[in-house]
Short mmCIF file of C-alpha atoms and ligand atoms in Angstrom, two decimals:
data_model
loop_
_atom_site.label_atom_id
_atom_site.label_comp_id
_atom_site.label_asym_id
_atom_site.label_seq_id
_atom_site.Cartn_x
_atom_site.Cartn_y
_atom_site.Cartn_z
CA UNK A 1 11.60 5.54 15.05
CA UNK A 2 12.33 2.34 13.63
CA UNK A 3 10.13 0.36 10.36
CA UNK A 4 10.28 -3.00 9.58
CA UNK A 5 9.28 -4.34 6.74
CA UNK A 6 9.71 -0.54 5.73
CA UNK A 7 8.95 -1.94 1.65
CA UNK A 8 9.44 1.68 -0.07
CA UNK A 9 8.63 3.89 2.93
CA UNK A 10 4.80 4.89 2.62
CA UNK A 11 4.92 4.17 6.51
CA UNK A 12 7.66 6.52 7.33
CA UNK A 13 6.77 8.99 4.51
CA UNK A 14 3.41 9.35 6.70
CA UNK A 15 5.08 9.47 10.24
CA UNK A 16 7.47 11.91 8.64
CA UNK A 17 5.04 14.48 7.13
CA UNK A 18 3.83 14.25 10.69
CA UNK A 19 6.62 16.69 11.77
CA UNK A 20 7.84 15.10 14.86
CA UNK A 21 9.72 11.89 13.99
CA UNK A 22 12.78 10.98 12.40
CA UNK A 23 13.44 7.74 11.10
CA UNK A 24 17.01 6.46 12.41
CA UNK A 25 16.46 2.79 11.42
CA UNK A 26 14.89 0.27 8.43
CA UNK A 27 14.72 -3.37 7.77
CA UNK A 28 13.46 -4.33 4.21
CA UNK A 29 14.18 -7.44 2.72
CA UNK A 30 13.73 -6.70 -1.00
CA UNK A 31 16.85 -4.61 -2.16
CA UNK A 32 14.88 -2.72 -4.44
CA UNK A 33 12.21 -1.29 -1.96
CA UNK A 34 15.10 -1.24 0.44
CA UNK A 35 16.83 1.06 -2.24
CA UNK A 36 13.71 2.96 -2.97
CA UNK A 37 13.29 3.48 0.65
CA UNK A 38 17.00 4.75 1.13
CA UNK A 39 16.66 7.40 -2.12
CA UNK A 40 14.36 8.94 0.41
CA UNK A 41 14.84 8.18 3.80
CA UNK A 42 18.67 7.25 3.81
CA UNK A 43 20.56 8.74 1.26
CA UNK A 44 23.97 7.26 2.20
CA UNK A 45 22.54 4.13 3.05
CA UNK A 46 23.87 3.98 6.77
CA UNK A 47 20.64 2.84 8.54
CA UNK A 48 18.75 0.58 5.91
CA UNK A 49 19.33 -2.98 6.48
CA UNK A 50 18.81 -4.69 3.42
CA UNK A 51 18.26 -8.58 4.46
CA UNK A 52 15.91 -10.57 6.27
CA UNK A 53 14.52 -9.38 9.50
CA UNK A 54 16.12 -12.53 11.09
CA UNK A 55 19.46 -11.18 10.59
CA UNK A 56 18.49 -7.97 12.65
CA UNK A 57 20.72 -7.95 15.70
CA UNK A 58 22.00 -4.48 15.70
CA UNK A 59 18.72 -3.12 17.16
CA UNK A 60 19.05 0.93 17.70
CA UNK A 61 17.07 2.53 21.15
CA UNK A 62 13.77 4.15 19.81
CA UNK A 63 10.88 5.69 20.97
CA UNK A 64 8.68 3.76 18.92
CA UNK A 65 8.81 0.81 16.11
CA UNK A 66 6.29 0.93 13.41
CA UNK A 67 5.79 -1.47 10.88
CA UNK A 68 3.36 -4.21 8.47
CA UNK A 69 4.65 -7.73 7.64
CA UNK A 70 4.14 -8.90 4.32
CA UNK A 71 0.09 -9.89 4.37
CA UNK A 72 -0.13 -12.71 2.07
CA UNK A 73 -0.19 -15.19 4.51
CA UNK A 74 -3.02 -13.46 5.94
CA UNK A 75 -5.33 -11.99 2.86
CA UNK A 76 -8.19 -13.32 1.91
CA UNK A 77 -6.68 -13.61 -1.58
CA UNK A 78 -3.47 -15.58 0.02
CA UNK A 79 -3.65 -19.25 -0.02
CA UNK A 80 -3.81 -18.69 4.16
CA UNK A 81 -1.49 -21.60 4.58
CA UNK A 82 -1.17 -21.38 8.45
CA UNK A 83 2.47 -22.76 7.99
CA UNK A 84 3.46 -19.78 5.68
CA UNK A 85 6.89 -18.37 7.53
CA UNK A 86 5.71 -15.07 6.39
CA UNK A 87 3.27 -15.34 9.14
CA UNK A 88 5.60 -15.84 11.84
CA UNK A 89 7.11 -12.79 10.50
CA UNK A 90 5.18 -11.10 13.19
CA UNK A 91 7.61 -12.86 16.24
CA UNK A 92 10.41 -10.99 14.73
CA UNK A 93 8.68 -7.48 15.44
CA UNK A 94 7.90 -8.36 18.94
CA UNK A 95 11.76 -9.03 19.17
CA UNK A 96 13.11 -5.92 17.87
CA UNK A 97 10.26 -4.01 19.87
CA UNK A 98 11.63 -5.70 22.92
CA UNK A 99 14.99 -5.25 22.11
CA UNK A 100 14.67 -1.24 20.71
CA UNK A 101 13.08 -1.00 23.95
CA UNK A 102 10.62 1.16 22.14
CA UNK A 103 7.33 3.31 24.14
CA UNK A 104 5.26 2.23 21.01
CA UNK A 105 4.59 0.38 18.40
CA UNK A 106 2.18 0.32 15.30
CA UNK A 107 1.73 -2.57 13.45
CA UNK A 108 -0.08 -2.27 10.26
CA UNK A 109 -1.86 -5.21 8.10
CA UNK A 110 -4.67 -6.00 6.24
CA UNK A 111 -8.50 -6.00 7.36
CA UNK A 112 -8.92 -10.07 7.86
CA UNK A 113 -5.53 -10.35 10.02
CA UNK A 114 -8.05 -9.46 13.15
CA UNK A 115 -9.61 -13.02 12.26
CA UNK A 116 -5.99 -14.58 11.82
CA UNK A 117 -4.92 -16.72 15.09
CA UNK A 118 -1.23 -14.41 14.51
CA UNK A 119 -3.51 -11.75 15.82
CA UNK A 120 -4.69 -13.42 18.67
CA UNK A 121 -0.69 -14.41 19.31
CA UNK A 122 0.46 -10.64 19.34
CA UNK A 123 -2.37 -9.78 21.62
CA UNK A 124 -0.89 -12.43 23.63
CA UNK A 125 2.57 -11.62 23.67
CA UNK A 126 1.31 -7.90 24.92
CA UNK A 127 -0.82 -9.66 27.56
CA UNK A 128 0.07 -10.07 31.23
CA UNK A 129 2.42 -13.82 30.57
CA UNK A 130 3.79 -12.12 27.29
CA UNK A 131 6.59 -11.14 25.73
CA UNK A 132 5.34 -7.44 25.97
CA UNK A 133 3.80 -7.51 28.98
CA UNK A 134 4.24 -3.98 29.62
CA UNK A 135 2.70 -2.84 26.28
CA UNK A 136 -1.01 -1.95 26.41
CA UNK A 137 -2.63 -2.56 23.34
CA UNK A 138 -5.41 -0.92 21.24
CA UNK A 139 -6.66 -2.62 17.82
CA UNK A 140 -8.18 0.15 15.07
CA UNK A 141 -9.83 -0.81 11.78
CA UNK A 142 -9.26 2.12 9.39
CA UNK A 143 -9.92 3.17 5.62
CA UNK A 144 -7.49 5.49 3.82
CA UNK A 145 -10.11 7.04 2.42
CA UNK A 146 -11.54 8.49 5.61
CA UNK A 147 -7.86 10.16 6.13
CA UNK A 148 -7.85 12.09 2.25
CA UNK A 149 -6.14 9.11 0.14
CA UNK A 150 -8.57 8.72 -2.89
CA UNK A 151 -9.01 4.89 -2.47
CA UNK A 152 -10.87 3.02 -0.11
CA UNK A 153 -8.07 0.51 2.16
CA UNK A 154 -9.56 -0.74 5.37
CA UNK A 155 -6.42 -1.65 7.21
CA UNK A 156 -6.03 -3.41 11.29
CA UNK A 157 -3.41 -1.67 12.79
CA UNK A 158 -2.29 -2.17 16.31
CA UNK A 159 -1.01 0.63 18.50
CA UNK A 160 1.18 -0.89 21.28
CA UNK A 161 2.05 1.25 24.51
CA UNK A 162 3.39 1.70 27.57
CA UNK A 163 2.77 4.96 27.89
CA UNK A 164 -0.98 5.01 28.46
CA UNK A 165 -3.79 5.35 25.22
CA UNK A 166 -3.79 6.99 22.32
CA UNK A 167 -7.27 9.14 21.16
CA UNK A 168 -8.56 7.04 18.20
CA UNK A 169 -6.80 8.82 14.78
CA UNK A 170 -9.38 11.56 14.04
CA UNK A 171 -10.72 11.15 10.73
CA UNK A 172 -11.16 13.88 7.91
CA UNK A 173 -12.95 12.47 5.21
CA UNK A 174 -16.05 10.54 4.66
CA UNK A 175 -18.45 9.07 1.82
CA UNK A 176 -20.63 12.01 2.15
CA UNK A 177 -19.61 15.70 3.88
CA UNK A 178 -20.76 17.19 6.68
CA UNK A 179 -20.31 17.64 10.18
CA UNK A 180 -16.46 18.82 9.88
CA UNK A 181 -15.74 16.16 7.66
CA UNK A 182 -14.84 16.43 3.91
CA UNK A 183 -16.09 14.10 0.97
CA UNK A 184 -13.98 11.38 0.20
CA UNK A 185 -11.27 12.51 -2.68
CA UNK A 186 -12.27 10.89 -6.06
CA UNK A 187 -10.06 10.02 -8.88
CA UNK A 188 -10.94 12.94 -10.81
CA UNK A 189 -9.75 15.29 -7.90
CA UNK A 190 -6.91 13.40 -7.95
CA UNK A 191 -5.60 12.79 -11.27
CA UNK A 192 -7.42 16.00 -12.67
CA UNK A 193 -7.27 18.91 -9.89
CA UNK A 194 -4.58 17.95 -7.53
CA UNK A 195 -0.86 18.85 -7.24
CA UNK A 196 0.01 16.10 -9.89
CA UNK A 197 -1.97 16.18 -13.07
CA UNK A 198 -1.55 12.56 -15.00
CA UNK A 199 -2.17 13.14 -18.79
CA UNK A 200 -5.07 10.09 -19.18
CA UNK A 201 -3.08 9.69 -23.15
CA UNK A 202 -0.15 7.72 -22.39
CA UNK A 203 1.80 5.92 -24.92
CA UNK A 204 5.30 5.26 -22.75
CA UNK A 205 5.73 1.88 -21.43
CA UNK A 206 9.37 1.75 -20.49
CA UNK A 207 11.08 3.50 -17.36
CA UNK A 208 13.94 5.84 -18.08
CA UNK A 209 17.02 4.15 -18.62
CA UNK A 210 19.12 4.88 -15.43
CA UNK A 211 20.45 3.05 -12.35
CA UNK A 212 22.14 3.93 -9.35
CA UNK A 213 24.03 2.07 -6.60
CA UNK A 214 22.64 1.29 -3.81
CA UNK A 215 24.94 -0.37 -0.70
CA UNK A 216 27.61 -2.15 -3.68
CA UNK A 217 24.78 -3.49 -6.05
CA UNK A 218 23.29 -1.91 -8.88
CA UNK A 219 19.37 -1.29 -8.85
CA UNK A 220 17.24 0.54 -11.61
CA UNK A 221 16.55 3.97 -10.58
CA UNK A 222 16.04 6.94 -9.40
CA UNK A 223 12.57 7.75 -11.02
CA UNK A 224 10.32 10.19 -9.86
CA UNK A 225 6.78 9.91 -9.89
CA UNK A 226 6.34 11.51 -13.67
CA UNK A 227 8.95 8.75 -15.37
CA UNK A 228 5.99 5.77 -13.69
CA UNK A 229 3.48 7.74 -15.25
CA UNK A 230 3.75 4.41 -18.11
CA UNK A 231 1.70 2.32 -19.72
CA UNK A 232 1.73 -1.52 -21.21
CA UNK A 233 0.79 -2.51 -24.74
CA UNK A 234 -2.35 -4.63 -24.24
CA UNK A 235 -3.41 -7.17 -27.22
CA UNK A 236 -6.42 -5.69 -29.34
CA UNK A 237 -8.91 -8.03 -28.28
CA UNK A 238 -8.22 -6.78 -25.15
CA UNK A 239 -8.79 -3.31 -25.58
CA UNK A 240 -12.16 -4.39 -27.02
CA UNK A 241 -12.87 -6.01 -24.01
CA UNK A 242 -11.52 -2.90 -22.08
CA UNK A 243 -13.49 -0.39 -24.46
CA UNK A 244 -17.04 -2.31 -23.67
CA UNK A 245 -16.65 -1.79 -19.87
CA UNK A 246 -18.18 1.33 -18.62
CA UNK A 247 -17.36 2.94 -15.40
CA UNK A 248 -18.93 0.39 -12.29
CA UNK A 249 -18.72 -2.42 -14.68
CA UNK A 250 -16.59 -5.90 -14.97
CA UNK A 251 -16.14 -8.87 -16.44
CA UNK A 252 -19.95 -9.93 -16.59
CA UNK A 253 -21.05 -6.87 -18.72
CA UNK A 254 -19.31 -7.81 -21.77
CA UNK A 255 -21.36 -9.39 -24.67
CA UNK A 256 -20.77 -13.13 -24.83
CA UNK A 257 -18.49 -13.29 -27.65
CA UNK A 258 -16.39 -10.98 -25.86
CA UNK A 259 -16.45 -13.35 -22.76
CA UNK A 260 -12.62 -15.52 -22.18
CA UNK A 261 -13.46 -19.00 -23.37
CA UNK A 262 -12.28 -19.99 -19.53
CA UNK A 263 -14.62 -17.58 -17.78
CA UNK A 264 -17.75 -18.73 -19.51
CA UNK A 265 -18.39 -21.67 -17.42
CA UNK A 266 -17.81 -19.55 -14.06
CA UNK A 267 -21.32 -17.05 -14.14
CA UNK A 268 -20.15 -16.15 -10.66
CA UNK A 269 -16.92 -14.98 -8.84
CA UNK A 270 -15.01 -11.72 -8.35
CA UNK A 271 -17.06 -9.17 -10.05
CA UNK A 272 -14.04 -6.48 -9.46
CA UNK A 273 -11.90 -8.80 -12.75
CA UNK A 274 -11.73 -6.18 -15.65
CA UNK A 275 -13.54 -3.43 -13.68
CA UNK A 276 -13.62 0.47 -14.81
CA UNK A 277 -13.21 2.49 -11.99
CA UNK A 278 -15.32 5.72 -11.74
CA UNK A 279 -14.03 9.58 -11.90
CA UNK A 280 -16.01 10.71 -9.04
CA UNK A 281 -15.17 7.67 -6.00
CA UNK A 282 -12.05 6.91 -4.41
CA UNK A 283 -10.55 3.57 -6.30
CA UNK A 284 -10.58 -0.03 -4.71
CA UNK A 285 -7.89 -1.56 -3.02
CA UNK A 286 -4.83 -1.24 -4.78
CA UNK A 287 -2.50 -4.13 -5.04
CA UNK A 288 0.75 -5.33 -6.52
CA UNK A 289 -0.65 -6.22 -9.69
CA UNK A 290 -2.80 -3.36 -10.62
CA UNK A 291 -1.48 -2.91 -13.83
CA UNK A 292 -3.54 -6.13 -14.89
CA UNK A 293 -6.76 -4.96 -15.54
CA UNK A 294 -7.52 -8.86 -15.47
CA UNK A 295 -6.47 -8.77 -11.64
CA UNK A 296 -9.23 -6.65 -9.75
CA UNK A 297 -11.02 -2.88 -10.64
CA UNK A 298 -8.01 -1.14 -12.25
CA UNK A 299 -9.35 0.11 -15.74
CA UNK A 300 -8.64 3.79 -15.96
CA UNK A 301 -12.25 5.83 -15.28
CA UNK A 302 -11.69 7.56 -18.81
CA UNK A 303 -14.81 6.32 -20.81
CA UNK A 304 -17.19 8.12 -22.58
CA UNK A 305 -19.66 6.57 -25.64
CA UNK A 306 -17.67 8.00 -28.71
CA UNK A 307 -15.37 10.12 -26.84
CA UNK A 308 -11.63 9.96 -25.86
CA UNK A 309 -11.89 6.28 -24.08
CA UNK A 310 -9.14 4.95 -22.12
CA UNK A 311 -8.55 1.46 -22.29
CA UNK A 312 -6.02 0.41 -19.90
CA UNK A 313 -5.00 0.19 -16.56
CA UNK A 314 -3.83 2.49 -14.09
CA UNK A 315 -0.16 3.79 -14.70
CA UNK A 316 2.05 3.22 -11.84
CA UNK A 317 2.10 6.58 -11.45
CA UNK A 318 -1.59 6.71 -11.28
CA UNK A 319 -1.43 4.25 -8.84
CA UNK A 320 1.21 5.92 -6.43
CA UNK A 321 -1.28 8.70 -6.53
CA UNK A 322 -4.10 6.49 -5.58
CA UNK A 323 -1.89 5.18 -2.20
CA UNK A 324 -1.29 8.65 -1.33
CA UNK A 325 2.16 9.50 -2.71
CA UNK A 326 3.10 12.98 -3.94
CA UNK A 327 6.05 13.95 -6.52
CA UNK A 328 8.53 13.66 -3.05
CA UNK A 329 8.55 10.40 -3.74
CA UNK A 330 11.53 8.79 -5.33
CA UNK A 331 11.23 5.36 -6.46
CA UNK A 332 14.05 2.47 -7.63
CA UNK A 333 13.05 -0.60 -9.11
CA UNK A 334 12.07 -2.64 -12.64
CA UNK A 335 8.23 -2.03 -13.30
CA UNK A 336 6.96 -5.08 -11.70
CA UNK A 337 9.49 -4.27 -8.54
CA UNK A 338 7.75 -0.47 -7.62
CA UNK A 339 4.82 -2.12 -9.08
CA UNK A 340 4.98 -4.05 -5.83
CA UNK A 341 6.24 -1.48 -3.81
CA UNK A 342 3.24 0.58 -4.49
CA UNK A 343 0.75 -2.25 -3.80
CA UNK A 344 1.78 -3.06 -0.39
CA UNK A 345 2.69 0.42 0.93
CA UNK A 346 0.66 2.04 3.24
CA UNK A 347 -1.05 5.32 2.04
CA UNK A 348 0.77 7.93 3.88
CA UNK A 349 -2.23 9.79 4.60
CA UNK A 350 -3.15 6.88 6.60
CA UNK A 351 0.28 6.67 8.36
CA UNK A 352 0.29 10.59 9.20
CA UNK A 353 -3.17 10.03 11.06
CA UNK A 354 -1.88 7.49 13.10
CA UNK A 355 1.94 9.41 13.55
CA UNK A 356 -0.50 12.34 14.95
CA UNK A 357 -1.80 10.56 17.97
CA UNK A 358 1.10 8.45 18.80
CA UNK A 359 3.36 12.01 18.78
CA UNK A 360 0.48 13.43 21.34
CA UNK A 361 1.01 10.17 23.29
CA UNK A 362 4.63 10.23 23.61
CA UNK A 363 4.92 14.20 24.06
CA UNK A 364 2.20 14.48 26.54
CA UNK A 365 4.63 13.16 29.06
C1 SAM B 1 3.34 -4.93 3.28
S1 SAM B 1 4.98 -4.56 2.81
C2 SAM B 1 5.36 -3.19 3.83
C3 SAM B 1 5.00 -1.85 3.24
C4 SAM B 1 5.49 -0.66 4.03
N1 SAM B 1 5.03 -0.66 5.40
C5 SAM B 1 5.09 0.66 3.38
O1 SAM B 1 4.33 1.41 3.96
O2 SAM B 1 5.55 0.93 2.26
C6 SAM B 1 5.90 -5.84 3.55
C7 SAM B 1 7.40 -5.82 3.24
O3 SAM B 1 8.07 -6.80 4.03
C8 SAM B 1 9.20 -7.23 3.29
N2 SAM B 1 9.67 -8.50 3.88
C9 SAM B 1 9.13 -9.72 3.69
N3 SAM B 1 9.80 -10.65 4.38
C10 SAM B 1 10.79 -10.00 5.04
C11 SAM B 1 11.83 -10.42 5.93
N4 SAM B 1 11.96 -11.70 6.26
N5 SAM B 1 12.65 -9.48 6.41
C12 SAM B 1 12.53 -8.18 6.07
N6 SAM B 1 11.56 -7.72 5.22
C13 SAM B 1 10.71 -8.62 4.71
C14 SAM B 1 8.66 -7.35 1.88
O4 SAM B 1 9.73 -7.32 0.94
C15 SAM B 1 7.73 -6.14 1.80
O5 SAM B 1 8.37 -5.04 1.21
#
């Protein structure tokens, strides 16, 4: 298989665990999720192409191409300018699926892009007139949670074939067990009771020093999962802020002398802004910036009235956890680069659901 826009490999690390694919080919723009992607996918480098998918030409035969264009262009918290290049980004997979002369394909991207008109376009270009006219498609909208990731993700993802359908990726979890299906994984069972346990008392805030070279350029790294387990020193009046917040609560429970001078005038808006996650639920949607608790629900679920509190953010290890990565994982980067990484990956729980029934498609003959 083939992934473009392969960031730090959550995609492949899913279609991998799968069992039957092997990844011959990447195309990641950012050299530092291009290296990250290589420490684990690549490790002499030969197949990642660090540079813009435009400069692509060298296209490999696969069996199938999978991959998720940057979203911003498409996210209800992007500016949605409908000039953005990043979304034409989408023509350039429908090239190199044409030109891989791939079975399948599975493209991945966030819950509005099935109300973008780019969606509408790929449909098109896998229509009878298109570019992929021999490509039946089949459009799923899926949460990580329901596949064992402890955070709720809704994701589109499009599974192009010519090869005939694939069964609908058979979910394991759900909000509430029963009927086959387990309960959605919480925080606590992952942070607390899973393979990795993250200490909630962190005081590190720097990544080892180390760096590695990755195709002729140095690039901070490797880490594993334990060296992102850090932290940032937040100002004091923040951590008062923090340590008022209870699990389930934001911005609009804090006492008004503890309210941001700018956020007094605005008694409405995103409720997730300084949120406390809980122990016992699966966390929002990460994103690049998690490490702000000021950015969305990312306060650590550690609070308890007199008790050890925690008042900070996720860790970026915490967060790696919370897509769905394991201590496999080998990440290269500065903090606000993996940072990123981690944000826009997909969960590989996810990815192994959908590996499962595109491996049954293309084996079934
Ligand atoms: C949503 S992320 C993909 C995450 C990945 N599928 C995963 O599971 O980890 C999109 C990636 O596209 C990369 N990208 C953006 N523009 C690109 C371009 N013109 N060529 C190649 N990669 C690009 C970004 O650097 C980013 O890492």
């Amino acid at each position: 298989m083939l992934d473009l826009f392969a960031g730090c490999g959550g995609m492949t690390r899913g279609f991998l665990d799968e069992g039957r694919f092997m990844g011959i080919g990447a195309v990641e723009v950012d050299r530092a999720a291009a290296a990250t992607y290589a420490a684990n996918f690549d490790p002499d480098g030969r197949h990642t192409f660090a540079g813009d998918i435009a400069g692509y030409t060298d296209v490999p035969r696969v069996d199938v191409v999978i991959g998720g264009p940057p979203c911003q262009g498409f996210s209800a918290l992007g500016k949605r300018d409908p000039a953005d290049v990043r979304n034409q980004l989408w023509r350039e997979f429908v090239r190199v699926v044409r030109e891989s002369d791939a079975r399948m394909f599975v493209f991945e991207n966030v819950d509005r892009f099935a109300k973008t008109p780019e969606f509408q376009l790929l449909l098109q270009a896998a229509s009878e007139e298109g570019e992929l006219a021999d490509f039946d498609t089949q459009v799923f909208r899926l949460n990580a949670a329901d596949y064992g990731t402890p955070q709720k993700r809704i994701r589109t993802i499009v599974v192009g074939s010519r090869v005939g359908p694939v069964d609908a990726p058979r979910q394991t979890h759900a909000r509430t067990s029963g009927e086959g299906l387990e309960q959605w994984v919480g925080l606590r069972q992952a942070f607390l009771e899973g393979p990795v346990v993250l200490d909630a008392q962190v005081r590190e805030t720097w990544l080892p020093e180390s760096v590695v070279d990755f195709q002729g350029h140095e690039v901070p790294g490797t880490f594993k999962l334990r060296d992102l387990h850090i932290t940032r020193n937040h100002d004091l009046i923040s951590e008062v802020r923090y340590a008022h917040i209870a699990p389930g609560q934001g911005r609009f429970d804090l006492p008004d002398d503890l309210q941001y001078p700018c956020w007094r005038r605005h008694t409405r808006g995103a409720g997730d802004v300084l949120g406390r996650l809980k122990w016992d639920e699966p966390a929002v949607t990460i994103r690049t910036e998690f490490f702000r608790p000021e950015k969305g629900r990312f306060l650590h679920p550690q609070w308890e009235n007199g008790g050890d509190q925690v008042n900070r953010a996720l860790t970026h290890a915490e967060a790696a956890v919370v897509q769905g990565f394991d201590e496999r994982h080998l990440w290269c980067g500065t903090k606000a680069e993996i940072a990123r990484q981690i944000g826009n990956a997909v969960p590989p729980p996810l990815a192994r659901a959908i590996a499962d029934v595109v491996a049954r498609r293309l084996t079934s003959g």
